Short mmCIF file of C-alpha atoms in Angstrom, two decimals:
data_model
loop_
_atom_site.label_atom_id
_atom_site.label_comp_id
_atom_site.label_asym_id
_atom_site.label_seq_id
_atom_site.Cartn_x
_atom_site.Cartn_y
_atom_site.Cartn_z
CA UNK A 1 0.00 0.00 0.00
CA UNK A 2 1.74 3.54 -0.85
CA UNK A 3 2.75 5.69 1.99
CA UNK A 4 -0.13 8.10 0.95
CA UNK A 5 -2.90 6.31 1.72
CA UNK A 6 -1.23 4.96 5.06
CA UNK A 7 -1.26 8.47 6.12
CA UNK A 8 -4.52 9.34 4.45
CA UNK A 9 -6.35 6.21 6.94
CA UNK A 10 -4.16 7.23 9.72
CA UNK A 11 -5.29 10.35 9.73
CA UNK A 12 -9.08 9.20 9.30
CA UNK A 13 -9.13 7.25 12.25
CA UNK A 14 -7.93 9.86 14.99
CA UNK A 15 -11.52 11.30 16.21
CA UNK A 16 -12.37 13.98 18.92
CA UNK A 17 -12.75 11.11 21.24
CA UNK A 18 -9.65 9.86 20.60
CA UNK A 19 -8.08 13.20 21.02
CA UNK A 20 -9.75 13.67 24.54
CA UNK A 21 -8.25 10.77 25.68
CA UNK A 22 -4.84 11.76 24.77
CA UNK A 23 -5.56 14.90 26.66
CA UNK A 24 -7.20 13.66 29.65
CA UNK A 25 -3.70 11.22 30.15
CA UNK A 26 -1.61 14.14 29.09
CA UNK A 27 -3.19 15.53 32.08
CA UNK A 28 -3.46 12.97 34.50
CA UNK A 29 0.33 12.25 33.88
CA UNK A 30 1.65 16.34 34.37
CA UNK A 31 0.20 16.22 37.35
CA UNK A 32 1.31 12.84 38.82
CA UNK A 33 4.56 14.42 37.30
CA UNK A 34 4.29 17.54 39.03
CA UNK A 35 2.87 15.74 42.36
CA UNK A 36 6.15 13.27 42.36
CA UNK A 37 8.00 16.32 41.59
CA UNK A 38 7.44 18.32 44.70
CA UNK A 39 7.36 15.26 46.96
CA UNK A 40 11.13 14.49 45.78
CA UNK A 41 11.89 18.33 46.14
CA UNK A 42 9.56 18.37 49.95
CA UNK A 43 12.10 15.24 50.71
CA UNK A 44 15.23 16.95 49.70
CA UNK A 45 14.59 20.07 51.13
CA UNK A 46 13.59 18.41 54.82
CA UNK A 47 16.80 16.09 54.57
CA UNK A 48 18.77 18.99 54.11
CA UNK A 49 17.75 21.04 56.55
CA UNK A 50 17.49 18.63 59.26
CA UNK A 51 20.86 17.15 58.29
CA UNK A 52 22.31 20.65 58.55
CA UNK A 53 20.47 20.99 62.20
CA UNK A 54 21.72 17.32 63.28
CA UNK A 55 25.60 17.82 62.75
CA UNK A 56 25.26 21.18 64.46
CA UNK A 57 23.62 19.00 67.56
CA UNK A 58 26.23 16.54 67.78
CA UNK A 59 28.98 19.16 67.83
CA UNK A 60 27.56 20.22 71.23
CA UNK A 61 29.11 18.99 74.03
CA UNK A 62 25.94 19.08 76.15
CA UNK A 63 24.27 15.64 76.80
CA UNK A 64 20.67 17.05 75.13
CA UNK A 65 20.92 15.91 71.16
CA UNK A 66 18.42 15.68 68.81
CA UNK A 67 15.81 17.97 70.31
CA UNK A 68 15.04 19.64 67.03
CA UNK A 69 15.28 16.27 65.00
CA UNK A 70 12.85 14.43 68.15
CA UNK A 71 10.10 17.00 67.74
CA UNK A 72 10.36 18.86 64.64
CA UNK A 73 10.73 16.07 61.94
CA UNK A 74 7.67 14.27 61.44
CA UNK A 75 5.52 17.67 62.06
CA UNK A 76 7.87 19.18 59.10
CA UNK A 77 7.57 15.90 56.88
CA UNK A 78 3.40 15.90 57.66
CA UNK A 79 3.82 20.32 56.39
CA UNK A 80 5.74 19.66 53.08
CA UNK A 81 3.43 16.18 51.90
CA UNK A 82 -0.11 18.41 52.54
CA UNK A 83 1.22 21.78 50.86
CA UNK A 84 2.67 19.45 47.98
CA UNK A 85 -1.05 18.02 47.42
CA UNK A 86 -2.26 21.05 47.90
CA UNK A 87 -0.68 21.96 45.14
CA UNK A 88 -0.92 18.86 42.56
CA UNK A 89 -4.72 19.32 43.55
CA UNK A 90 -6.23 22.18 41.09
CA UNK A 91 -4.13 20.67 38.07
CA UNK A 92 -6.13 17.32 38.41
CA UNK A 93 -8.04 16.56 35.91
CA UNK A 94 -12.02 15.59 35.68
CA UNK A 95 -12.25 16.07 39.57
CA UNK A 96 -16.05 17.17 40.14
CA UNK A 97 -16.21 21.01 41.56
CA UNK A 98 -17.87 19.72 45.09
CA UNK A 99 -15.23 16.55 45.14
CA UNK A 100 -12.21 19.04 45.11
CA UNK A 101 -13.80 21.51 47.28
CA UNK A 102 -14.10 18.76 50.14
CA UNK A 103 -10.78 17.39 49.32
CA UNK A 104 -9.38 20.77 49.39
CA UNK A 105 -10.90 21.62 53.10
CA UNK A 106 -9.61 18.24 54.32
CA UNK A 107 -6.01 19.24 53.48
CA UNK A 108 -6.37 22.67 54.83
CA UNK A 109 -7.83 21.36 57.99
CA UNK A 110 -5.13 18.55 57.96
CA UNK A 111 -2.33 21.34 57.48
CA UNK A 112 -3.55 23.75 60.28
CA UNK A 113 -3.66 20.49 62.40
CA UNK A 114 0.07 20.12 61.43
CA UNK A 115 0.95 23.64 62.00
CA UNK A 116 -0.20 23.00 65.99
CA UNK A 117 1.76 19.55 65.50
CA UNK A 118 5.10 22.19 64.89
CA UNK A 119 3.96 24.86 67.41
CA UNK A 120 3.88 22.38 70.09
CA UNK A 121 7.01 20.67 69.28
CA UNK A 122 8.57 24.08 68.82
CA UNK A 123 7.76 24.46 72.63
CA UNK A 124 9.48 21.53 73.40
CA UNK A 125 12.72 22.69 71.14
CA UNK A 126 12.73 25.85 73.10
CA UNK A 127 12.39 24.04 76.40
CA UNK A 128 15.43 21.89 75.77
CA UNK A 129 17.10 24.65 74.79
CA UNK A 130 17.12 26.36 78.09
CA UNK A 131 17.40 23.94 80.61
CA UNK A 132 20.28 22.35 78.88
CA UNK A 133 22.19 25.64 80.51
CA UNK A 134 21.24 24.20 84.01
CA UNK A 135 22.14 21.24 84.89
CA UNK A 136 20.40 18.95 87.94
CA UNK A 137 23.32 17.03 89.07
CA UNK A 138 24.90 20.03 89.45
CA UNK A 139 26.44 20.11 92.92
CA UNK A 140 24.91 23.78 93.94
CA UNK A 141 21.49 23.29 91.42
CA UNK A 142 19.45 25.78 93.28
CA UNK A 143 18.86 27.45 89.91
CA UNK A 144 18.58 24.62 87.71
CA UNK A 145 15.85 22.93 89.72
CA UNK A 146 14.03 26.68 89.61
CA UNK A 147 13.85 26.70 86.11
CA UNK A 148 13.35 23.39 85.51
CA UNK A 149 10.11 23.63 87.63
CA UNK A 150 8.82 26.70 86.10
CA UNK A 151 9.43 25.32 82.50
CA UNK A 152 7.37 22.22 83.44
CA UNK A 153 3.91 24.38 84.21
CA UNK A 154 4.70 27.36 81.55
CA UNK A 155 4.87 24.38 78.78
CA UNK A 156 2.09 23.31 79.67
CA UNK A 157 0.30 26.27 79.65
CA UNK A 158 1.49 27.24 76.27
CA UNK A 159 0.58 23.76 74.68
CA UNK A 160 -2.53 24.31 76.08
CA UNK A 161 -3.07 27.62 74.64
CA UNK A 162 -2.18 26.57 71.08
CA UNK A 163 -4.52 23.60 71.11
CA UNK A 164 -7.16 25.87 71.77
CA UNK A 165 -5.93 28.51 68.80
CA UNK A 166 -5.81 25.80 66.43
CA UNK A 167 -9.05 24.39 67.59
CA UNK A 168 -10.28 27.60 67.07
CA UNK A 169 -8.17 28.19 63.63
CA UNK A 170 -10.02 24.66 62.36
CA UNK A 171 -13.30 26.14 62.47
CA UNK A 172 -12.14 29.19 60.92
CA UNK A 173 -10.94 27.03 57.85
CA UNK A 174 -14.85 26.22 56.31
CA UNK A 175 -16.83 28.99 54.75
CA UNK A 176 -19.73 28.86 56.49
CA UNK A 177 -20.40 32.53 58.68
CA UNK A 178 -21.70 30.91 61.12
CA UNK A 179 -19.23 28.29 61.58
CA UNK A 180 -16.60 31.28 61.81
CA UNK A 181 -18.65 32.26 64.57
CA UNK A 182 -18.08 29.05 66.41
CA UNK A 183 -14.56 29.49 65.78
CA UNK A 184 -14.24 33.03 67.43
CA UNK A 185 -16.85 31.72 70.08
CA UNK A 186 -14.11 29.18 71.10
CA UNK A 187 -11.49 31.79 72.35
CA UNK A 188 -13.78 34.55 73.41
CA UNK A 189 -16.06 31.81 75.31
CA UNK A 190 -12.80 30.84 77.32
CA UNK A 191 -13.56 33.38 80.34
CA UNK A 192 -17.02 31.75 80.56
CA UNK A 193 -15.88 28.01 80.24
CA UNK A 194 -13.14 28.61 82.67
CA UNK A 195 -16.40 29.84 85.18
CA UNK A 196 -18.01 27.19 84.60
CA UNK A 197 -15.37 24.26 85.25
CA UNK A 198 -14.11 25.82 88.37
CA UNK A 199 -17.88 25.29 89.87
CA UNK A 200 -17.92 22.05 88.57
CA UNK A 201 -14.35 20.72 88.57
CA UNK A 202 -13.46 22.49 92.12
CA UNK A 203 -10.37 20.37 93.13
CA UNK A 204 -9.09 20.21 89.63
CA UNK A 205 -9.02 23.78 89.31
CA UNK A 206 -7.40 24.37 93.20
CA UNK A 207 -4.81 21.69 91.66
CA UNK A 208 -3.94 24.25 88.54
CA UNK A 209 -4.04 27.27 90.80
CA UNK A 210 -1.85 25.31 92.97
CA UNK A 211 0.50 24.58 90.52
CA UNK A 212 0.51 27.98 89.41
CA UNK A 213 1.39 28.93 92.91
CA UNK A 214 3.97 26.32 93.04
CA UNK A 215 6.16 27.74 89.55
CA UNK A 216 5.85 31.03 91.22
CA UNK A 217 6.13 30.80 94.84
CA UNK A 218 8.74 27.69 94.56
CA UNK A 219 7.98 26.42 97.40
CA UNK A 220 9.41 22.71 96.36
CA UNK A 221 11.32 22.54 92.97
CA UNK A 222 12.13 19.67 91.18
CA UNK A 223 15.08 17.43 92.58
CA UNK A 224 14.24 19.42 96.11
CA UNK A 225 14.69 16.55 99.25
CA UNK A 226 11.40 16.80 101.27
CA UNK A 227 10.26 14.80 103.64
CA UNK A 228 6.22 14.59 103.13
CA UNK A 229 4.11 12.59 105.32
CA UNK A 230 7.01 11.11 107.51
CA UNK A 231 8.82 9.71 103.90
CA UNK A 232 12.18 11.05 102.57
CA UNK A 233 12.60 11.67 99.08
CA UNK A 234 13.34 13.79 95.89
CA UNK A 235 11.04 15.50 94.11
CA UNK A 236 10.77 13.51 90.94
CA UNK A 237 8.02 15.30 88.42
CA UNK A 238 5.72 18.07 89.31
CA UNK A 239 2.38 18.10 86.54
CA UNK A 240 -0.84 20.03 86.34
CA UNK A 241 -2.31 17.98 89.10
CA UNK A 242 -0.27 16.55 91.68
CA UNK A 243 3.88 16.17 92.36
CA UNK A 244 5.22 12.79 92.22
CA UNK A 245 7.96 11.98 95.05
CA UNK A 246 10.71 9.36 94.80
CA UNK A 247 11.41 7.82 98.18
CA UNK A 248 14.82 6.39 99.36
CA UNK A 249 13.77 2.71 98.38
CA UNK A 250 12.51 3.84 94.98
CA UNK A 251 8.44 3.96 95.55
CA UNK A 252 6.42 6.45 94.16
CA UNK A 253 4.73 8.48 96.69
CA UNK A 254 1.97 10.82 94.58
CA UNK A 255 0.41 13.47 96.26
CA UNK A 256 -2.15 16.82 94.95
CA UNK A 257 -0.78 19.64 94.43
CA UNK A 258 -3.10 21.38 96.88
CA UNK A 259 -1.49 19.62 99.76
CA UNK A 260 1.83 21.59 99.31
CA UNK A 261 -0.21 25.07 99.69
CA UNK A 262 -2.47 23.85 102.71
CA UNK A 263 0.30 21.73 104.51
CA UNK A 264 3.72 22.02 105.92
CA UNK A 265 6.46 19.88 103.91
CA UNK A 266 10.13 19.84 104.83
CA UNK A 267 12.36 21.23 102.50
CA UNK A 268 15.71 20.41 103.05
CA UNK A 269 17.16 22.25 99.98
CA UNK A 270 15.01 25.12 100.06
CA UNK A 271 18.24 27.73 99.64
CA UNK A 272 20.99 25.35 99.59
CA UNK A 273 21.89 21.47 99.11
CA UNK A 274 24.23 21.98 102.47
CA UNK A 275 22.73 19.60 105.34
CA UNK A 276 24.32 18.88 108.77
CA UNK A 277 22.78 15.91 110.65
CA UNK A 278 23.53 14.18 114.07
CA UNK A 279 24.70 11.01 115.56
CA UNK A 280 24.37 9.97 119.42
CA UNK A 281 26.07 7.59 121.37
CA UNK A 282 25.30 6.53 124.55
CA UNK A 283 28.31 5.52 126.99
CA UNK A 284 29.01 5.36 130.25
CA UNK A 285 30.33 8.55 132.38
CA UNK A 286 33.80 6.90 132.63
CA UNK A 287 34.75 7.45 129.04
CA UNK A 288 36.52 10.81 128.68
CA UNK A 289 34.72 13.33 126.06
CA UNK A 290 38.58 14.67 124.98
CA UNK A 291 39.45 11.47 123.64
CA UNK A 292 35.87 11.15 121.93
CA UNK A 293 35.88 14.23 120.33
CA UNK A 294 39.90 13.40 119.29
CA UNK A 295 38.96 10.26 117.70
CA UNK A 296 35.26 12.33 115.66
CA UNK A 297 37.70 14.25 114.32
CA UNK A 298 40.05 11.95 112.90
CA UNK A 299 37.13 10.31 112.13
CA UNK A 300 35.40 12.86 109.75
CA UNK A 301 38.35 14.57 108.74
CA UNK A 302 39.84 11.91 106.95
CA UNK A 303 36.25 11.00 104.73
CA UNK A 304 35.29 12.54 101.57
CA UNK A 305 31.74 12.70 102.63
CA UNK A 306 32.35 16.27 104.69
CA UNK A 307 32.31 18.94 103.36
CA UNK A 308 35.05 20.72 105.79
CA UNK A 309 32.82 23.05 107.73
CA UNK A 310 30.93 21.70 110.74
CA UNK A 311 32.20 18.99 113.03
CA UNK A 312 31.64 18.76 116.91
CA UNK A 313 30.83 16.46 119.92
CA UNK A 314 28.86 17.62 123.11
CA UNK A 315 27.29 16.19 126.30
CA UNK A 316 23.66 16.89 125.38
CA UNK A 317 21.92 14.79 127.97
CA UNK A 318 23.04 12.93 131.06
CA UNK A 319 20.85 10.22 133.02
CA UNK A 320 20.92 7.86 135.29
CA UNK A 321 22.56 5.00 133.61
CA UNK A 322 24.51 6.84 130.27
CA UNK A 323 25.82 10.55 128.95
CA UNK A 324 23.99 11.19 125.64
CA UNK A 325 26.52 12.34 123.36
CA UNK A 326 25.70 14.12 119.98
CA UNK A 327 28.34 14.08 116.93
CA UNK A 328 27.20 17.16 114.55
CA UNK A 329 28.78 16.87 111.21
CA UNK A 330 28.00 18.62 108.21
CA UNK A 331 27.93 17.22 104.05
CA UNK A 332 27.36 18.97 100.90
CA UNK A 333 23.68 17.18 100.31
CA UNK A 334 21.57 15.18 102.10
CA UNK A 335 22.34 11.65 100.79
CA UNK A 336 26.61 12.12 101.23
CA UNK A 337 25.04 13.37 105.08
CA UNK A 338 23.63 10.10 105.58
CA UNK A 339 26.49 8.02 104.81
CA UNK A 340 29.04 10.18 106.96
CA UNK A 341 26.49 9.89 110.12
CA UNK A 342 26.34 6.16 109.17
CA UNK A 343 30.01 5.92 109.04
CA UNK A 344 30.77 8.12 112.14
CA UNK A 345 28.64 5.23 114.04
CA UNK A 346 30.31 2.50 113.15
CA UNK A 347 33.91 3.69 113.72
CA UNK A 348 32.99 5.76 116.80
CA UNK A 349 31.03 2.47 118.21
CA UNK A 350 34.36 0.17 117.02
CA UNK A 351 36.79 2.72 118.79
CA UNK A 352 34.93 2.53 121.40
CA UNK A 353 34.97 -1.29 121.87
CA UNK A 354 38.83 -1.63 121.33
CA UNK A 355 40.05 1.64 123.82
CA UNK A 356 37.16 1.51 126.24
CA UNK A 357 35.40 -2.02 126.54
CA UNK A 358 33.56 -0.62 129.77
CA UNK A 359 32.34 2.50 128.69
CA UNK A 360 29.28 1.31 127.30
CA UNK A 361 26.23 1.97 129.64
CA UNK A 362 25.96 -0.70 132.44
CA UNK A 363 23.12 -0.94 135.34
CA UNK A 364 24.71 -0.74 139.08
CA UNK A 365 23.66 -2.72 141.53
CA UNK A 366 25.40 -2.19 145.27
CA UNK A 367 24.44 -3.71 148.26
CA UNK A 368 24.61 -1.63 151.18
CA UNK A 369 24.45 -3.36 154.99
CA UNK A 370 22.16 -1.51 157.02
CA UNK A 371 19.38 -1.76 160.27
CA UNK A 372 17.85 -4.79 158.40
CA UNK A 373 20.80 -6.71 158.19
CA UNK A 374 22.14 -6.21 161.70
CA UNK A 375 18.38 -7.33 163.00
CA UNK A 376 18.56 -10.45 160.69
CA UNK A 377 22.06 -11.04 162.24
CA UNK A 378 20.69 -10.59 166.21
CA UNK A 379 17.82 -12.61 165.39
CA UNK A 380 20.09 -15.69 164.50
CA UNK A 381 21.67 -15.19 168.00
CA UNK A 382 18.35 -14.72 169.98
CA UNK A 383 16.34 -17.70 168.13
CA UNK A 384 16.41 -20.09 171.49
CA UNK A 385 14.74 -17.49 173.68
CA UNK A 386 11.28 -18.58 174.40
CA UNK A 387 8.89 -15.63 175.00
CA UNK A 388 6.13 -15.18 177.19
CA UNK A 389 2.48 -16.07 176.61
#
């Protein structure tokens, strides 16, 4: 068959139809194209940038790393994929008018919902931020266990705070008048709501107010030793509702926060982490005090655990069987305290034994002759006598 007439029933057989096809794929394909397109450039730009942030992290010779890549990442990722199909949307072809719109308020709502996603974690970027300058094992971390106290209710405040904007910033997404109404009603209805849930919530609300009192006030921080309800232990975590303590023998001792306004809690590192603390003996009143005190201070002086300022022995008590004697040393915290009061016991006690075997309180007993005696005695003599009667 010639050529022309190959072209001739070529060209016959390509109808509008056929032409609209083409189109429509020509279509469908740009904008797979162009949606595949900004995902690979979304995916390069986020690796780059949080590459860029990680190296600078692990150059830092603090031990918080990876606060921005912890919180910030998937919030970022979840930003780039909706604004990229936001995007590839409008260029899709023979999408129905009301099928786009919904599709189109989805994503918006699904992108303001991210946006919150990156405030909050933005929160929790800043937070690390600061309190890696103040460090809790610190030996003098008054500070650090102010701020770290105060960041734990102010974060919480401001995540609360943005849920509500973004609650408020979802209704203000849709169209509708009335529904932007809603959305305004939401923050400008928060004096009213906050009415009506302290009437109904009462020791919920004394718990925030208390907490709020707490951040400001400061009258425990966190890693403070208190001693709450007879237990001794750290303050471990202090939320919106109650402060969680960590005793010696690691329980969990979980208390309101209301308890620390109404009641009285010791605070033994209120100002400072210094601590002195006390050990008696008891010994009998032959033992000379000079030698005692000798030995506490060889004693004390020679440990790690003091912290060279305060070390002493005196008579503070005196009965009838012992002499109550009080060793006063003195430790940088409260746990190195404990061991050095432990560890003046045992040597003073072991001292004690080898020098001074009898020193340790003994019960008297004397007998003493006396009118009884010498009658028992004349009545052995006189037993023969017969009386009369």
């Amino acid at each position: 068959m010639p050529a022309n007439d190959i072209l001739r029933l070529t060209v016959a057989a390509i109808t509008p139809s056929t032409i609209n096809g083409i189109q429509i794929r020509h279509a469908w394909f740009a904008a797979i194209f162009l949606f595949c397109g900004l995902i690979v450039l979304s995916n390069v730009a986020h690796f780059i940038i949080f590459r860029v942030l990680r190296r600078k992290e692990k150059q830092s010779t603090d031990g918080r790393r990876g606060s921005v890549q912890q919180y910030l990442s998937h919030p970022a990722r979840a930003i780039f994929f909706i604004t990229c199909l936001l995007i590839a949307l409008p260029i899709v072809p023979e999408v129905p008018a009301g099928v786009q719109a919904v599709v189109r308020q989805g994503l918006i709502m699904a992108l303001v919902v991210a946006l919150g996603w990156f405030a909050v974690g933005c929160v929790y970027v800043f937070q690390a931020a600061i309190l890696r300058k103040y460090d809790l094992n610190a030996e003098n971390n008054v500070r650090a266990r102010r701020i770290h106290t105060q960041f734990q209710l102010f974060r919480r405040i401001f995540i609360t705070f943005i849920v509500i904007v973004d609650i408020g910033a979802l209704l203000w997404t849709f169209n509708d008048p009335r529904i932007w109404h809603y959305g305004s009603g939401v923050l400008a209805s928060a004096g009213i709501a906050s009415i009506i849930v302290a009437t109904a919530a009462k020791s919920t609300v004394a718990n925030l107010l208390a907490g709020l009192q707490i951040a400001l006030t400061e009258p425990i921080r966190i890693d403070d030793v208190v001693v709450v309800q007879g237990e001794w232990g750290r303050v471990e975590e202090i939320n919106s509702a109650y402060v969680i303590i960590r005793i010696w023998d690691l329980r969990r001792l979980i208390i309101p926060l209301s308890y620390f306004i109404e009641n009285s809690v010791q605070n033994w590192t209120r100002q400072s982490s210094e601590i002195m603390g006390t050990a008696f003996l008891y010994v009998d009143y032959s033992i000379p005090v000079e030698d005692l005190r000798g030995q506490l201070n060889a004693i004390v002086h020679a440990s790690p655990l003091w912290d060279k300022k305060v070390c002493g022995l005196q008579v503070t008590n005196l009965t009838e069987h012992s002499m109550e004697l009080r060793c006063l040393v003195s430790s940088r915290n409260a746990s190195e305290n404990f061991d050095l009061r432990c560890l003046v016991r045992e040597q003073m006690a072991a001292w004690i034994q080898q020098n001074h075997p009898t020193a340790f309180p003994i019960t008297r007993l004397a007998a003493i002759s006396g009118p009884l005696d010498n009658a028992r005695d004349h009545g052995g003599r006189t037993s023969g006598v017969k009386t009369p009667g």
